[in-house]
Short mmCIF file of C-alpha atoms and ligand atoms in Angstrom, two decimals:
data_model
loop_
_atom_site.label_atom_id
_atom_site.label_comp_id
_atom_site.label_asym_id
_atom_site.label_seq_id
_atom_site.Cartn_x
_atom_site.Cartn_y
_atom_site.Cartn_z
CA MET A 1 175.79 -73.24 154.60
CA SER A 2 174.95 -70.52 152.35
CA LYS A 3 176.36 -70.25 148.97
CA ALA A 4 176.28 -67.94 145.87
CA VAL A 5 173.46 -68.16 143.38
CA ILE A 6 172.91 -66.68 140.22
CA LEU A 7 170.13 -64.62 140.01
CA GLY A 8 170.27 -63.12 136.59
CA THR A 9 172.38 -62.83 133.60
CA GLY A 10 173.25 -60.48 130.78
CA SER A 11 175.57 -59.67 127.90
CA CYS A 12 176.41 -57.14 125.40
CA LEU A 13 178.27 -57.57 122.11
CA PRO A 14 179.58 -54.54 120.03
CA LYS A 15 177.19 -53.79 117.33
CA ARG A 16 180.16 -54.58 114.11
CA ILE A 17 180.33 -57.81 113.10
CA VAL A 18 183.56 -58.78 111.30
CA THR A 19 183.38 -62.04 109.29
CA ASN A 20 186.31 -64.24 107.98
CA ALA A 21 186.01 -62.84 104.47
CA GLU A 22 187.03 -59.43 105.92
CA LEU A 23 189.89 -60.84 107.66
CA GLU A 24 190.81 -62.11 104.33
CA GLN A 25 191.58 -58.81 103.02
CA MET A 26 193.52 -57.97 105.91
CA VAL A 27 196.04 -60.85 106.41
CA GLU A 28 197.13 -63.82 104.53
CA THR A 29 194.06 -66.29 105.59
CA SER A 30 191.13 -67.74 104.35
CA ASP A 31 187.59 -68.54 105.71
CA GLU A 32 188.09 -72.28 104.95
CA TRP A 33 191.34 -72.11 107.18
CA ILE A 34 189.66 -70.25 110.19
CA THR A 35 186.61 -72.23 110.13
CA SER A 36 188.25 -75.91 109.84
CA ARG A 37 190.98 -75.07 112.19
CA THR A 38 189.09 -72.73 114.76
CA GLY A 39 185.36 -73.38 114.35
CA ILE A 40 185.07 -69.19 114.16
CA ARG A 41 182.99 -67.53 111.44
CA SER A 42 182.70 -64.12 112.66
CA ARG A 43 183.38 -62.17 115.72
CA HIS A 44 182.09 -58.49 117.12
CA ILE A 45 184.52 -55.94 117.23
CA ALA A 46 183.96 -52.70 119.10
CA GLY A 47 183.85 -49.20 117.65
CA ARG A 48 183.06 -45.84 119.35
CA GLY A 49 181.17 -45.64 122.17
CA GLU A 50 181.71 -49.42 122.73
CA GLN A 51 185.03 -49.07 125.17
CA ASN A 52 185.33 -52.13 127.39
CA TYR A 53 183.51 -50.67 130.49
CA GLN A 54 180.95 -49.54 128.15
CA LEU A 55 180.24 -53.18 127.02
CA ALA A 56 180.53 -54.10 130.82
CA ALA A 57 178.01 -51.74 132.15
CA LYS A 58 175.47 -52.70 129.56
CA ALA A 59 175.73 -56.49 130.45
CA GLY A 60 175.67 -55.40 133.96
CA ARG A 61 172.70 -53.34 133.48
CA ARG A 62 170.90 -56.36 131.56
CA ALA A 63 171.68 -58.74 134.35
CA LEU A 64 170.39 -56.63 136.99
CA ALA A 65 167.15 -55.82 135.10
CA VAL A 66 166.43 -59.66 135.04
CA THR A 67 166.65 -60.09 139.06
CA GLY A 68 164.99 -56.11 139.69
CA ILE A 69 167.80 -55.23 141.89
CA ASP A 70 168.90 -51.54 141.70
CA PRO A 71 172.62 -50.75 141.04
CA GLN A 72 172.44 -49.17 144.64
CA GLU A 73 171.85 -52.16 146.26
CA LEU A 74 175.31 -53.77 144.96
CA ASP A 75 177.84 -54.49 147.52
CA LEU A 76 180.44 -55.51 145.00
CA ILE A 77 181.55 -55.29 141.19
CA ILE A 78 183.96 -57.52 140.19
CA VAL A 79 185.32 -57.30 136.73
CA ALA A 80 187.23 -60.17 134.70
CA THR A 81 189.30 -58.62 132.24
CA ILE A 82 192.72 -58.21 130.19
CA SER A 83 192.14 -55.68 127.98
CA PRO A 84 190.81 -52.73 129.92
CA HIS A 85 190.73 -49.30 128.48
CA MET A 86 192.92 -47.99 131.18
CA ILE A 87 195.19 -49.32 133.71
CA MET A 88 193.87 -47.22 136.57
CA PRO A 89 191.39 -46.80 137.51
CA SER A 90 189.75 -50.41 137.37
CA THR A 91 187.21 -51.40 134.85
CA ALA A 92 184.83 -52.00 137.85
CA CYS A 93 185.30 -48.52 139.00
CA PHE A 94 184.32 -47.34 135.59
CA VAL A 95 181.04 -49.53 135.58
CA GLN A 96 180.48 -48.68 138.86
CA ALA A 97 180.15 -44.85 137.83
CA GLU A 98 178.25 -45.83 134.69
CA LEU A 99 175.73 -47.73 136.61
CA GLY A 100 175.20 -45.39 139.73
CA ALA A 101 176.32 -48.29 142.30
CA GLU A 102 177.87 -46.17 144.57
CA ASN A 103 177.05 -48.13 147.65
CA GLY A 104 179.45 -50.96 146.79
CA PHE A 105 183.03 -51.34 146.10
CA ALA A 106 184.62 -52.50 142.88
CA TYR A 107 187.89 -53.78 141.50
CA ASP A 108 189.25 -55.90 138.28
CA ILE A 109 190.99 -59.32 138.49
CA ASN A 110 193.06 -60.54 136.07
CA ALA A 111 193.34 -64.53 135.44
CA ALA A 112 193.02 -64.27 131.51
CA CYS A 113 190.02 -66.35 130.04
CA ALA A 114 189.98 -68.30 133.60
CA GLY A 115 188.92 -64.81 134.71
CA PHE A 116 185.23 -64.80 134.90
CA THR A 117 185.44 -68.61 136.72
CA TYR A 118 187.97 -67.43 139.42
CA GLY A 119 185.72 -64.61 139.69
CA LEU A 120 182.46 -66.80 140.59
CA ASP A 121 184.87 -68.42 143.21
CA MET A 122 185.73 -65.23 144.76
CA ALA A 123 182.07 -64.31 144.58
CA ASN A 124 181.05 -67.47 146.11
CA ASN A 125 183.89 -67.12 149.19
CA TYR A 126 182.44 -63.52 149.99
CA ILE A 127 179.05 -64.51 149.93
CA ARG A 128 179.36 -67.83 152.40
CA ASN A 129 180.86 -65.22 154.82
CA ARG A 130 177.78 -62.88 154.16
CA PRO A 131 175.20 -64.26 152.41
CA GLU A 132 172.78 -61.03 152.04
CA MET A 133 175.80 -59.55 149.79
CA LYS A 134 174.54 -58.83 146.15
CA ILE A 135 177.41 -59.21 143.60
CA LEU A 136 177.77 -57.91 140.11
CA LEU A 137 180.42 -60.20 138.12
CA ILE A 138 181.26 -59.24 134.87
CA GLY A 139 183.58 -60.76 132.06
CA ALA A 140 184.47 -58.12 129.40
CA GLU A 141 186.87 -57.72 126.88
CA THR A 142 188.02 -55.61 123.81
CA LEU A 143 190.49 -57.58 122.60
CA SER A 144 190.34 -55.98 119.34
CA THR A 145 192.59 -53.42 121.07
CA ARG A 146 195.47 -55.86 122.08
CA VAL A 147 195.59 -57.90 118.78
CA ASN A 148 198.40 -57.41 116.12
CA TRP A 149 196.20 -56.89 113.23
CA GLN A 150 199.24 -58.07 111.19
CA ASP A 151 199.69 -61.46 112.74
CA ARG A 152 197.18 -64.14 111.23
CA ASN A 153 198.31 -66.54 114.03
CA THR A 154 196.42 -64.54 116.60
CA CYS A 155 194.18 -61.82 114.93
CA VAL A 156 191.71 -64.26 113.42
CA LEU A 157 190.86 -65.70 117.01
CA PHE A 158 189.47 -62.97 119.08
CA GLY A 159 186.60 -60.99 119.54
CA ASP A 160 185.05 -58.29 121.94
CA GLY A 161 181.79 -58.58 124.13
CA ALA A 162 180.81 -58.60 128.05
CA GLY A 163 178.75 -61.08 130.05
CA ALA A 164 177.73 -60.48 133.51
CA VAL A 165 175.71 -62.17 136.33
CA VAL A 166 174.40 -61.05 139.60
CA LEU A 167 174.63 -63.37 142.42
CA THR A 168 173.62 -63.47 146.06
CA GLY A 169 173.46 -66.06 148.93
CA THR A 170 171.13 -68.99 149.13
CA SER A 171 170.50 -72.01 151.24
CA ASP A 172 168.50 -74.14 149.02
CA GLU A 173 169.53 -76.75 146.70
CA SER A 174 170.36 -74.11 143.92
CA GLY A 175 174.09 -71.95 143.47
CA ILE A 176 177.77 -72.97 143.33
CA ILE A 177 178.70 -76.30 144.61
CA GLY A 178 182.30 -76.24 144.09
CA SER A 179 185.17 -75.35 141.66
CA CYS A 180 188.64 -76.66 141.17
CA LEU A 181 191.14 -73.84 139.98
CA HIS A 182 194.72 -74.09 138.98
CA SER A 183 197.33 -71.79 137.53
CA ASP A 184 201.15 -72.47 136.37
CA GLY A 185 203.33 -69.55 135.98
CA THR A 186 206.21 -71.19 134.44
CA LEU A 187 204.29 -71.69 131.28
CA TRP A 188 203.41 -68.03 130.93
CA GLN A 189 205.44 -67.62 127.52
CA LEU A 190 202.76 -69.76 125.74
CA LEU A 191 200.12 -67.19 125.88
CA CYS A 192 200.78 -63.62 126.81
CA MET A 193 200.16 -60.01 126.41
CA ASP A 194 203.16 -57.37 126.87
CA SER A 195 202.59 -54.09 128.59
CA PRO A 196 202.55 -50.52 127.12
CA GLU A 197 206.24 -49.64 126.63
CA SER A 198 208.07 -48.94 130.16
CA HIS A 199 209.20 -45.42 130.80
CA ASN A 200 212.25 -46.99 132.66
CA PRO A 201 214.28 -48.44 130.01
CA ASP A 202 216.41 -50.65 132.59
CA LEU A 203 212.94 -52.40 133.00
CA ARG A 204 211.89 -52.83 129.55
CA PRO A 205 211.70 -56.71 128.94
CA ASP A 206 214.31 -57.90 126.49
CA ASP A 207 211.97 -59.06 123.55
CA TRP A 208 209.40 -56.45 124.07
CA VAL A 209 207.34 -56.44 120.98
CA GLY A 210 204.23 -54.14 121.72
CA PRO A 211 201.33 -54.65 123.54
CA HIS A 212 199.85 -57.68 121.79
CA ILE A 213 198.60 -61.00 122.44
CA ARG A 214 201.33 -63.86 121.54
CA MET A 215 200.63 -67.34 121.52
CA ASN A 216 202.16 -70.87 120.78
CA GLY A 217 198.93 -72.11 119.38
CA SER A 218 199.91 -75.88 119.36
CA GLU A 219 201.16 -76.08 122.81
CA ILE A 220 198.17 -74.30 124.24
CA PHE A 221 196.04 -76.50 122.46
CA LYS A 222 197.65 -79.69 124.03
CA HIS A 223 197.68 -78.14 127.51
CA ALA A 224 194.12 -76.77 127.41
CA VAL A 225 192.51 -80.28 126.49
CA ARG A 226 194.32 -82.17 129.22
CA MET A 227 194.28 -79.47 131.87
CA MET A 228 190.52 -79.03 131.64
CA GLU A 229 189.57 -82.70 131.79
CA ASP A 230 191.90 -83.43 134.91
CA ALA A 231 189.83 -80.12 136.20
CA VAL A 232 186.53 -81.80 135.61
CA ASN A 233 187.28 -85.18 136.56
CA THR A 234 188.77 -83.98 139.88
CA LEU A 235 185.92 -81.66 140.62
CA LEU A 236 183.14 -84.28 139.61
CA ARG A 237 184.97 -86.99 141.67
CA LYS A 238 185.03 -84.66 145.00
CA HIS A 239 181.41 -83.78 144.97
CA GLY A 240 180.55 -87.79 144.31
CA LEU A 241 179.17 -86.79 140.81
CA GLY A 242 179.76 -88.44 137.31
CA ILE A 243 179.73 -87.00 133.92
CA ALA A 244 176.23 -88.29 133.31
CA ASP A 245 174.85 -86.17 136.28
CA VAL A 246 175.93 -83.01 134.31
CA ASN A 247 172.84 -81.68 132.43
CA LEU A 248 174.99 -78.77 130.17
CA MET A 249 178.70 -77.82 130.13
CA ILE A 250 179.43 -74.53 129.38
CA PRO A 251 183.24 -74.15 128.42
CA HIS A 252 185.43 -71.21 127.36
CA GLN A 253 184.97 -70.99 123.85
CA ALA A 254 188.49 -70.98 122.19
CA ASN A 255 188.26 -73.80 119.29
CA THR A 256 185.65 -76.25 118.17
CA ARG A 257 188.68 -78.93 117.97
CA ILE A 258 189.63 -78.37 121.75
CA LEU A 259 185.81 -78.44 122.65
CA LYS A 260 185.27 -81.67 120.54
CA ASN A 261 188.77 -83.46 121.81
CA LEU A 262 187.39 -82.33 125.55
CA ARG A 263 183.87 -83.41 125.07
CA GLU A 264 185.20 -87.01 123.62
CA ARG A 265 187.70 -87.93 126.52
CA LEU A 266 185.06 -86.62 129.09
CA GLY A 267 182.45 -88.98 127.46
CA LEU A 268 179.73 -86.35 127.29
CA PRO A 269 177.31 -86.28 124.26
CA GLU A 270 177.39 -83.37 122.04
CA GLU A 271 174.00 -82.16 122.95
CA LYS A 272 175.17 -81.36 126.64
CA VAL A 273 177.97 -78.87 125.41
CA PHE A 274 177.06 -75.11 124.92
CA ILE A 275 178.90 -73.70 121.97
CA ASN A 276 178.72 -70.29 120.50
CA LEU A 277 182.16 -69.71 119.42
CA SER A 278 181.21 -69.64 115.63
CA LYS A 279 179.58 -66.07 116.30
CA TYR A 280 181.81 -64.31 118.78
CA GLY A 281 185.38 -65.83 118.32
CA ASN A 282 187.51 -66.34 121.70
CA THR A 283 186.36 -63.27 124.03
CA SER A 284 188.75 -64.49 126.85
CA ALA A 285 187.02 -63.54 130.31
CA ALA A 286 183.66 -62.69 128.54
CA SER A 287 183.31 -66.13 126.80
CA ILE A 288 181.67 -68.01 129.64
CA PRO A 289 179.22 -65.38 130.60
CA ILE A 290 178.05 -64.55 127.07
CA ALA A 291 177.51 -68.15 126.74
CA LEU A 292 175.86 -68.43 129.95
CA ASP A 293 173.30 -65.40 129.03
CA GLU A 294 172.36 -67.24 125.85
CA ALA A 295 172.10 -70.41 127.22
CA HIS A 296 169.61 -68.86 129.77
CA ARG A 297 167.87 -67.15 127.01
CA GLN A 298 167.56 -70.18 124.81
CA GLY A 299 165.62 -72.05 127.77
CA ARG A 300 168.73 -74.32 127.95
CA LEU A 301 168.95 -74.10 131.89
CA ASN A 302 166.20 -75.15 133.84
CA ARG A 303 165.82 -75.16 137.37
CA GLY A 304 167.74 -78.24 139.17
CA ASP A 305 170.01 -78.63 136.47
CA LEU A 306 174.03 -79.30 137.09
CA ILE A 307 175.99 -77.01 134.88
CA LEU A 308 180.04 -77.25 134.57
CA LEU A 309 181.93 -74.45 133.36
CA CYS A 310 185.23 -75.32 132.35
CA THR A 311 188.12 -72.94 131.42
CA PHE A 312 191.79 -72.19 130.28
CA GLY A 313 193.72 -69.62 129.42
CA GLY A 314 196.98 -67.52 129.83
CA GLY A 315 198.97 -67.86 132.63
CA LEU A 316 198.56 -70.57 132.49
CA THR A 317 195.26 -70.50 134.31
CA TRP A 318 192.51 -73.01 134.37
CA GLY A 319 189.72 -74.66 136.24
CA SER A 320 186.36 -76.09 136.55
CA LEU A 321 183.25 -75.07 138.34
CA LEU A 322 179.85 -76.87 139.10
CA LEU A 323 176.57 -74.96 139.78
CA ARG A 324 172.85 -76.06 140.52
CA TRP A 325 170.35 -73.94 138.43
O1 LIG B 1 191.60 -68.74 125.21
C1 LIG B 1 193.17 -68.97 125.70
C2 LIG B 1 193.42 -70.22 125.07
N1 LIG B 1 193.75 -70.44 123.37
C3 LIG B 1 193.44 -71.62 122.75
O2 LIG B 1 193.04 -72.30 123.45
C4 LIG B 1 194.25 -71.55 121.53
C5 LIG B 1 194.66 -72.85 121.21
N2 LIG B 1 195.14 -73.10 119.99
C6 LIG B 1 194.42 -73.19 118.78
O3 LIG B 1 193.39 -72.74 118.88
C7 LIG B 1 194.77 -73.49 117.61
O4 LIG B 1 196.37 -74.07 117.80
C8 LIG B 1 195.21 -72.49 116.60
C9 LIG B 1 193.80 -72.19 116.08
C10 LIG B 1 195.68 -71.12 117.24
C11 LIG B 1 195.97 -72.98 115.42
O5 LIG B 1 195.69 -74.12 114.65
P1 LIG B 1 196.57 -75.46 114.58
O6 LIG B 1 195.93 -76.38 113.91
O7 LIG B 1 197.49 -75.38 115.77
O8 LIG B 1 197.64 -74.57 113.47
P2 LIG B 1 199.16 -74.49 113.98
O9 LIG B 1 199.40 -73.41 114.82
O10 LIG B 1 200.25 -75.70 113.85
O11 LIG B 1 199.88 -73.80 112.46
C12 LIG B 1 199.56 -74.61 111.20
C13 LIG B 1 199.88 -73.68 110.14
C14 LIG B 1 201.14 -73.02 109.99
O12 LIG B 1 201.53 -73.10 108.84
P3 LIG B 1 202.87 -73.91 108.32
O13 LIG B 1 204.21 -73.39 109.38
O14 LIG B 1 202.33 -75.19 108.76
O15 LIG B 1 203.04 -73.71 107.18
C15 LIG B 1 200.57 -71.81 110.52
O16 LIG B 1 201.44 -70.49 109.92
O17 LIG B 1 198.51 -72.65 109.90
C16 LIG B 1 199.34 -71.58 109.51
N3 LIG B 1 198.21 -70.46 109.77
C17 LIG B 1 197.45 -69.85 109.17
N4 LIG B 1 197.16 -70.02 108.03
C18 LIG B 1 196.16 -69.63 107.49
C19 LIG B 1 198.36 -70.01 111.23
N5 LIG B 1 197.37 -68.80 111.42
C20 LIG B 1 196.59 -68.97 109.98
C21 LIG B 1 195.92 -68.22 109.71
N6 LIG B 1 195.25 -68.73 108.12
N7 LIG B 1 195.03 -67.52 110.25
#
């Protein structure tokens, strides 16, 4: 049976780099606290000409360039994001216009940090039905537009950027093997972001505090480790594989302590986990495709390698995905 294979990767980070030292000037924090509690040393923050869709389109164009596929050959563009510059039209429609990909259709998905992994699963399902499809999947965020820059609990954590992959069908050994995806909407309050203020006063949430990210970090931390561990073990078992078969795990980049905990519980050696969090912070839906592109460019992905993705975010949403490079 056909399945989706990644033909090319690309990414785009805003030019401006903001260090922990700069954040020390804005909120009561320290480089020592941020580095030791999160592993983050700097993040890229978007400026003029770097709207979400513009970063997304650049990442998409770079991924397409690797494959030699023309934007006009694309059947579908999916953008995973929780920080679009407009609510409507979708970021994917803006990307379509930027790329001149007028022959396909385009839409966004919102699954927070799990958005890119959910998107890979969606792309795989389209391609199983129509293997000739060419899909551009992008994770893109400008979370700098959504954090409360006065809240030290959250503003030090997030960054902006975009990563992209181009997918089509294959019947050889490579491609997406399977996924294990979950959500639990009962835990939404642990990590959320309000909408812009409602023009209907009756529908304004009682605790509305502005369209900012709010998080109960320590609760999220505990859930993240346990839920990603379960999702990975369930998926490996389902496919008759063991953790030793995995060549590289590319996890959502939120906190190095979460990743250390997860790695130890799974029994993975350090060199089999790709981490670039220190440079970019948490870029939500963009974190895995940015890491995938970086791993690819560093020669960490070799043909035949078993690659494991795992992710966790607001919703709650979480899951794992296995693919053969
Ligand atoms: O991508 C989606 C998923 N998101 C995540 O996975 C994030 C998960 N959570 C985390 O990464 C961690 O929980 C955080 C990095 C957010 C926080 O680390 P923590 O070790 O869980 O710290 P905490 O929230 O328990 O806070 C400890 C202390 C508090 O002070 P008190 O109450 O003990 O006096 C905070 O007020 O650290 C304080 N604090 C800070 N201090 C300096 C919180 N933020 C800062 C800060 N600088 N930026």
